CSV table of C-alpha atoms and ligand atoms in Angstrom, one decimal:
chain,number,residue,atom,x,y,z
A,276,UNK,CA,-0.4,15.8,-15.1
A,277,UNK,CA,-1.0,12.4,-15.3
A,278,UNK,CA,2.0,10.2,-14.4
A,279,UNK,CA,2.5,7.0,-16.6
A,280,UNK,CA,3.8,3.7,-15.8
A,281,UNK,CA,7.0,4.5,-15.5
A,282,UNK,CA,6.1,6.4,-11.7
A,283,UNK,CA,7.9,9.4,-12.0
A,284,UNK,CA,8.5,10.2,-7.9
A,285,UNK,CA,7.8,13.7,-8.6
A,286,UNK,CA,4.9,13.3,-10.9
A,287,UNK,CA,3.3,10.6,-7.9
A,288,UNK,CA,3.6,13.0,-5.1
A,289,UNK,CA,2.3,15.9,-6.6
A,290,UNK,CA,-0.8,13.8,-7.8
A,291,UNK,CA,-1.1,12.5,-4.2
A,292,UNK,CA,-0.9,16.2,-3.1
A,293,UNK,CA,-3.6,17.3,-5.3
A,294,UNK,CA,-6.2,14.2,-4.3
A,295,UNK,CA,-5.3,14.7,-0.3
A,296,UNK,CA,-8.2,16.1,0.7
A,297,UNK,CA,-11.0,14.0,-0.9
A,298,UNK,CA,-8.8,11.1,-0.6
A,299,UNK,CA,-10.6,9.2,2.1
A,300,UNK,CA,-14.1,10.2,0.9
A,301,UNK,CA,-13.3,9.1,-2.8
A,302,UNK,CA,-12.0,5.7,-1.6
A,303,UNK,CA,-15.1,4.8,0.3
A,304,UNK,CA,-17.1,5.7,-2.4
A,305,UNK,CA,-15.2,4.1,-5.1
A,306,UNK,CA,-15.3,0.4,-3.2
A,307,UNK,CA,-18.3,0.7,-2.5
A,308,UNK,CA,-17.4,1.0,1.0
A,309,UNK,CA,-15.3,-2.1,1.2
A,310,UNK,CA,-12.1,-0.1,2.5
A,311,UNK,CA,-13.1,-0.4,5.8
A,312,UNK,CA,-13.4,-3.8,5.7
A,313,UNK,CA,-10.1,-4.5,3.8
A,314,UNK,CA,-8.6,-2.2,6.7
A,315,UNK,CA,-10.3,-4.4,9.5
A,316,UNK,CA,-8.8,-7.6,8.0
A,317,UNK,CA,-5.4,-6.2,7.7
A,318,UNK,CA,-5.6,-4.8,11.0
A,319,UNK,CA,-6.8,-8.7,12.7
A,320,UNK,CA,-3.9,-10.2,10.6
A,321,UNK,CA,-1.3,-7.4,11.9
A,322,UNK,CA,-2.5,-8.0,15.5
A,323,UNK,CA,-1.1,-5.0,17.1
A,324,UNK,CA,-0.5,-4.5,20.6
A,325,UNK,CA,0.8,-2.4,23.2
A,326,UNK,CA,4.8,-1.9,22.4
A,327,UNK,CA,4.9,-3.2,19.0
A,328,UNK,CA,6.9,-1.2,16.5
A,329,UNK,CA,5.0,-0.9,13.5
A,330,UNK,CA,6.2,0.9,10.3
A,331,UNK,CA,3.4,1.8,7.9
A,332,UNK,CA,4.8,2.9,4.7
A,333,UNK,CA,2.7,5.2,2.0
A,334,UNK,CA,0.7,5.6,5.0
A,335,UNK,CA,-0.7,9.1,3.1
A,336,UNK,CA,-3.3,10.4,5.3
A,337,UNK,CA,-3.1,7.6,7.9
A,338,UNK,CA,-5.9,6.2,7.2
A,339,UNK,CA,-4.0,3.0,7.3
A,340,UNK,CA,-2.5,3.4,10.5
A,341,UNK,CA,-5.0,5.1,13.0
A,342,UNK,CA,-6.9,1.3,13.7
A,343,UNK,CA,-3.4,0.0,14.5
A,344,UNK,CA,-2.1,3.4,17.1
A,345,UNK,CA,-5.6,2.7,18.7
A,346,UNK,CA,-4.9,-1.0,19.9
A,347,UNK,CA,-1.9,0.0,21.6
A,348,UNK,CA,1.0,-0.3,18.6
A,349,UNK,CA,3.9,1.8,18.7
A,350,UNK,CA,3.5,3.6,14.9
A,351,UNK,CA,5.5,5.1,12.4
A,352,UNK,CA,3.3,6.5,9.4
A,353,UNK,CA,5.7,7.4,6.5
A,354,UNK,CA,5.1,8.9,3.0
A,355,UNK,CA,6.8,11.0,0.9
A,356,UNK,CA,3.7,13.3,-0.5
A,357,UNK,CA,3.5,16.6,2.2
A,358,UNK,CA,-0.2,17.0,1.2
A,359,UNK,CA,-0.9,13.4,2.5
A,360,UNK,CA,0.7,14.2,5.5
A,361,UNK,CA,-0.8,17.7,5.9
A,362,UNK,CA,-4.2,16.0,6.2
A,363,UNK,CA,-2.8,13.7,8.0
A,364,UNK,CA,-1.5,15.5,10.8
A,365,UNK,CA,-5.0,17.2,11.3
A,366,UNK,CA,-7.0,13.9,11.0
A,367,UNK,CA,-5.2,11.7,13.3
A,368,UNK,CA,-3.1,14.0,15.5
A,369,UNK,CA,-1.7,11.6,17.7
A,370,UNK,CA,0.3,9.7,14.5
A,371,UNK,CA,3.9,9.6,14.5
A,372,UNK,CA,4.3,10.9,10.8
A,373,UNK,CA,7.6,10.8,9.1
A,374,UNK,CA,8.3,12.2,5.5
A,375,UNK,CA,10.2,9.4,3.9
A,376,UNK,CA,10.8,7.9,0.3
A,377,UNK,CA,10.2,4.2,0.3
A,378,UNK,CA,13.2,3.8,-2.0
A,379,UNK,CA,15.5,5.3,0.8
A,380,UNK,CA,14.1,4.9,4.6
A,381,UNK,CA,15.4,7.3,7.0
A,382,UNK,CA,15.6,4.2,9.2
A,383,UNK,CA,18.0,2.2,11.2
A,384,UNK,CA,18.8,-1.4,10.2
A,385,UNK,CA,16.1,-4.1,12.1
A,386,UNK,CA,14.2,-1.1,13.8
A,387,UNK,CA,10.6,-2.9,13.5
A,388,UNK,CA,8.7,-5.6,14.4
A,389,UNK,CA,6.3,-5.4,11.7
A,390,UNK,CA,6.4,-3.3,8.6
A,391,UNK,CA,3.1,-2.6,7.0
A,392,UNK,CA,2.3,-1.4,3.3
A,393,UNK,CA,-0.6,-0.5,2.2
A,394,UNK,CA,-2.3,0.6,-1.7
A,395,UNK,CA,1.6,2.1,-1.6
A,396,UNK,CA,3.8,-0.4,-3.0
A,397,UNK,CA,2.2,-0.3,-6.7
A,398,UNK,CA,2.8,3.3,-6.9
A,399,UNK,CA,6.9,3.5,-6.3
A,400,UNK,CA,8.9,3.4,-9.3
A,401,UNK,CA,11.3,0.1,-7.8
A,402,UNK,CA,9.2,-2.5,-6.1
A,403,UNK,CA,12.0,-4.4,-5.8
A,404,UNK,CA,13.9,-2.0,-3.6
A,405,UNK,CA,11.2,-0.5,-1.4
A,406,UNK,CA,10.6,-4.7,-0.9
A,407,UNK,CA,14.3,-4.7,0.3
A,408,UNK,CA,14.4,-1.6,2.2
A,409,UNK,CA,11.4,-2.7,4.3
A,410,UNK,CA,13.0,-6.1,4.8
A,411,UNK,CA,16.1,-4.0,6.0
A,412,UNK,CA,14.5,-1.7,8.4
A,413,UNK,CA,13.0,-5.2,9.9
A,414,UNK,CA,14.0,-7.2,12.9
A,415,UNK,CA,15.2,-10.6,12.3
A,416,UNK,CA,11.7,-13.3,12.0
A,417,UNK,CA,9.3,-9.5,12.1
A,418,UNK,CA,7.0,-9.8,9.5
A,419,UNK,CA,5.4,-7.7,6.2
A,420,UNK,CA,1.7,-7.3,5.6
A,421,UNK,CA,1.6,-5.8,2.4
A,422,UNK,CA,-2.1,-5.1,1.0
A,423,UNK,CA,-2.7,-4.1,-2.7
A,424,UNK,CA,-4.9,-4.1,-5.4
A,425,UNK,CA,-5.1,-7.3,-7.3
A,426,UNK,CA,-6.4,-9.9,-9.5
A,427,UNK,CA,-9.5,-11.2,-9.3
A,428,UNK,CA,-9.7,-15.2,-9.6
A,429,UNK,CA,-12.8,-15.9,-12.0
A,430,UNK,CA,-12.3,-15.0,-15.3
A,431,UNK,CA,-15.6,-13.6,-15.7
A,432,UNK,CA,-15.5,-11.2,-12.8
A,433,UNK,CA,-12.2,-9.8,-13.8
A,434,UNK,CA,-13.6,-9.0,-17.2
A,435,UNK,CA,-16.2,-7.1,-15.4
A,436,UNK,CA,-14.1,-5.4,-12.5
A,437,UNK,CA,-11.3,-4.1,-15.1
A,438,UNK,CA,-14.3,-2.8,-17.5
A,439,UNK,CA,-15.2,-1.0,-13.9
A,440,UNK,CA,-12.3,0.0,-13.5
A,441,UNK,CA,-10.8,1.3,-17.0
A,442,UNK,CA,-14.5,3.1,-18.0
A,443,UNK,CA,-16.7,4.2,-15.6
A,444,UNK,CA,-14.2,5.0,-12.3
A,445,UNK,CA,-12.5,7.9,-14.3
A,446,UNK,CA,-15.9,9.4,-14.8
A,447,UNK,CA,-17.3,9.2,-11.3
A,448,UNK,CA,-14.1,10.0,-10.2
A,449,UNK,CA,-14.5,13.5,-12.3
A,450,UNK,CA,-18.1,14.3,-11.1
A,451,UNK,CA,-16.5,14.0,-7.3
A,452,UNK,CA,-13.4,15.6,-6.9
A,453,UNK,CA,-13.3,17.3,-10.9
A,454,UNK,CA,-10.1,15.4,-11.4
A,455,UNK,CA,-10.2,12.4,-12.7
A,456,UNK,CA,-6.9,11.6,-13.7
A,457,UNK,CA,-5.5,10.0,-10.6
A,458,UNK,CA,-8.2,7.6,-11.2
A,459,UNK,CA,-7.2,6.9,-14.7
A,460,UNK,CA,-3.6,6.3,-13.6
A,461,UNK,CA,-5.1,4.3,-10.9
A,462,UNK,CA,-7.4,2.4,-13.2
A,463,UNK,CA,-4.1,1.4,-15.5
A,464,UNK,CA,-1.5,0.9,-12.7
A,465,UNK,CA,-3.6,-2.1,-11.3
A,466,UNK,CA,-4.2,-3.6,-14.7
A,467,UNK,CA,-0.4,-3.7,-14.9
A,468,UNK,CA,0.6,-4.8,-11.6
A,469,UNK,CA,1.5,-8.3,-11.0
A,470,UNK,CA,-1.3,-10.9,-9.6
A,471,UNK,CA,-0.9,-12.8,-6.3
A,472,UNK,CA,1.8,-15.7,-6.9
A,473,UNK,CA,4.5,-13.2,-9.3
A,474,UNK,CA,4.2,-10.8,-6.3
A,475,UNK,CA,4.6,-13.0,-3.8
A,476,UNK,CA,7.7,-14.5,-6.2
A,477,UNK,CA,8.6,-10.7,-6.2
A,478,UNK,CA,9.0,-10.5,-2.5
A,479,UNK,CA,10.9,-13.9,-2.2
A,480,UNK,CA,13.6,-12.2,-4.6
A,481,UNK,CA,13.5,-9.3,-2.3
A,482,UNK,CA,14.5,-10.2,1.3
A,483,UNK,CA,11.3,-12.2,2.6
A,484,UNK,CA,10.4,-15.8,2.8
A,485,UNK,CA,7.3,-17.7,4.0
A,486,UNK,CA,5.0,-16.0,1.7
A,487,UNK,CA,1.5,-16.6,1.6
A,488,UNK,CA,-1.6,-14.2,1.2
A,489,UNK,CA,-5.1,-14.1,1.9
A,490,UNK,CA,-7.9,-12.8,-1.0
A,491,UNK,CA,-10.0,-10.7,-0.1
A,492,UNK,CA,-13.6,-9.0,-2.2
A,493,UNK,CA,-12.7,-11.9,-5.0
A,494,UNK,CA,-8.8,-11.3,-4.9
A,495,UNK,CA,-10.0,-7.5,-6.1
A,496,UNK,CA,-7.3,-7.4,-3.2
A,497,UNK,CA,-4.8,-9.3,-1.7
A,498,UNK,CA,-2.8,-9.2,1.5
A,499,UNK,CA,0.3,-10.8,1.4
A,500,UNK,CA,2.3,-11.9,4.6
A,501,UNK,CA,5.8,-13.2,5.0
A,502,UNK,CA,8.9,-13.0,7.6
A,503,UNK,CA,11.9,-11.4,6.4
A,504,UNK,CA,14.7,-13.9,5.4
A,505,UNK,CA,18.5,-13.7,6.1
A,506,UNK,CA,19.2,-10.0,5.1
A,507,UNK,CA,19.6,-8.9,1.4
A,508,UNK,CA,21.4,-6.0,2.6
A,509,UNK,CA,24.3,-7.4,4.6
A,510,UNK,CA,27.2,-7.9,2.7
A,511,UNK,CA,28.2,-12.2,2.5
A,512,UNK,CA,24.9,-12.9,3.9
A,513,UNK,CA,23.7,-16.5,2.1
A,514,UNK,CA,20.5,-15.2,1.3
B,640,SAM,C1,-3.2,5.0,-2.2
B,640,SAM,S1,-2.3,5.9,-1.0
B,640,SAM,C2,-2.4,4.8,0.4
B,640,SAM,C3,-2.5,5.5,1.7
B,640,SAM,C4,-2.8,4.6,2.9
B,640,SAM,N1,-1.8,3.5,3.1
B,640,SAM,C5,-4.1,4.0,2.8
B,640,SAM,O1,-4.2,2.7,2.8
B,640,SAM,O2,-5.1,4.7,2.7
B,640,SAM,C6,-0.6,5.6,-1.6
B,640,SAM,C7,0.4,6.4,-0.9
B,640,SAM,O3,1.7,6.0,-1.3
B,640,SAM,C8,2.5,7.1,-1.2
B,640,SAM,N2,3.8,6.8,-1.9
B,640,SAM,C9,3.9,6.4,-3.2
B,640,SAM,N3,5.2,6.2,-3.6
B,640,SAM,C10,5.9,6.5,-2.4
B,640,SAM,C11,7.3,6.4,-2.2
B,640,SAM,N4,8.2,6.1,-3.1
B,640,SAM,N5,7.7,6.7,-0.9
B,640,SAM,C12,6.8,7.0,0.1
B,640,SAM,N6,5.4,7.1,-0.2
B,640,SAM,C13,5.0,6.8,-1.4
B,640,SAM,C14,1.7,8.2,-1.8
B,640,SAM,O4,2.2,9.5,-1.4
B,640,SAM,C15,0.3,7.9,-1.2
B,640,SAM,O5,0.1,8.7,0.0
């Protein structure tokens, strides 16, 4: 089934479950190889090193965190989908991985010194919340690098990248993996997810300050960095 906007949790797994295996493969293939490069950014901005307590939420196969565990970074890769973390555990076997649900971290208040989220945050059905609970799990002045899908800046290459996106990534999605309907959910949750400045607004409301973000392929995506503010979870904080 294909989930809708509205994210069922259950409906999201299971999808994430069934796309596991070819996940990696399709999402070269589909950018056209940028992942790697979006991956190499994110990991330069992060600057891990030896002893630093990362969190990478949605980290589904761990695609996301392996480049950080190798520079020395003490890693946690969470996700809630098993068959993510099944293929996971026999890609990268020396990941920590941890089955979580980003709405509810099995994590102790102000545990990291950096929480990482990436192509995760648009799929959970409360952005708002998993923003807090990562802000939570955060020490005091640690910092978010959240990377997502976004909106390109010039009109004209927008019109072409959603027309991409919306038409032909369903089909070649099908001739790959014979399921194209992650991709079509894929193809509409993007459309409908906010652009740079409302989700960097999003994050301010949410227990971060200090945002800014860097563009990268055109702003097809964005990182976003910020330090976590006085804590939205504490009661009579003056957030
Ligand atoms: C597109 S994948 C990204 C994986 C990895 N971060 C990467 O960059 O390749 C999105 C992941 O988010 C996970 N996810 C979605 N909603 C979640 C939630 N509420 N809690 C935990 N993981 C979630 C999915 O299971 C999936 O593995």
């Amino acid at each position: 089934m294909t989930p809708d906007l509205n994210k069922n949790p259950n409906e999201i797994s299971q999808m994430f479950d069934r796309v596991a295996k070819k996940y990696d493969l399709l999402n070269d293939l589909l950018s056209f190889g940028q992942t790697k490069r979006w991956r190499k950014v994110t990991t330069s901005i992060i600057a891990p090193k030896p002893g630093m307590k990362i969190l990478d939420l949605a980290a589904g196969t761990g695609s996301s965190s392996e480049p950080l565990r190798k520079l020395g970074a003490d890693v946690v890769s969470a996700d809630f989908s098993q068959g993510m973390l099944d293929v996971g555990k026999i890609k990268y076997p020396k990941l920590k991985f941890v089955k979580a649900d980003a709405l509810d971290l099995p994590f102790e208040n102000e545990t990291f010194d950096l929480v990482t989220i990436s192509f995760g945050l648009r799929n959970t059905n409360n952005a708002t919340k998993a923003l807090q609970e990562l802000s939570r799990v955060t020490k005091p002045n640690g910092r978010i690098v959240l990377v997502e899908f976004s909106h390109p800046n010039q009109k004209w290459f927008r019109n072409i990248y959603f027309r991409y996106l919306v038409g032909a990534l369903p089909l070649i999605s099908r001739v790959i993996s014979k399921d194209s309907s992650a991709y079509v959910y894929l193809a509409e949750s993007i459309k409908a997810w906010p652009n740079q400045s409302e989700l960097a607004k999003l994050m301010m409301k949410s227990g971060w300050r200090d945002v800014t973000w860097q563009d990268l392929t055109f702003g097809i995506v964005a990182v976003h960095i910020a330090f976590r503010s006085v804590s939205v979870f504490e009661p009579n904080s003056a957030n």
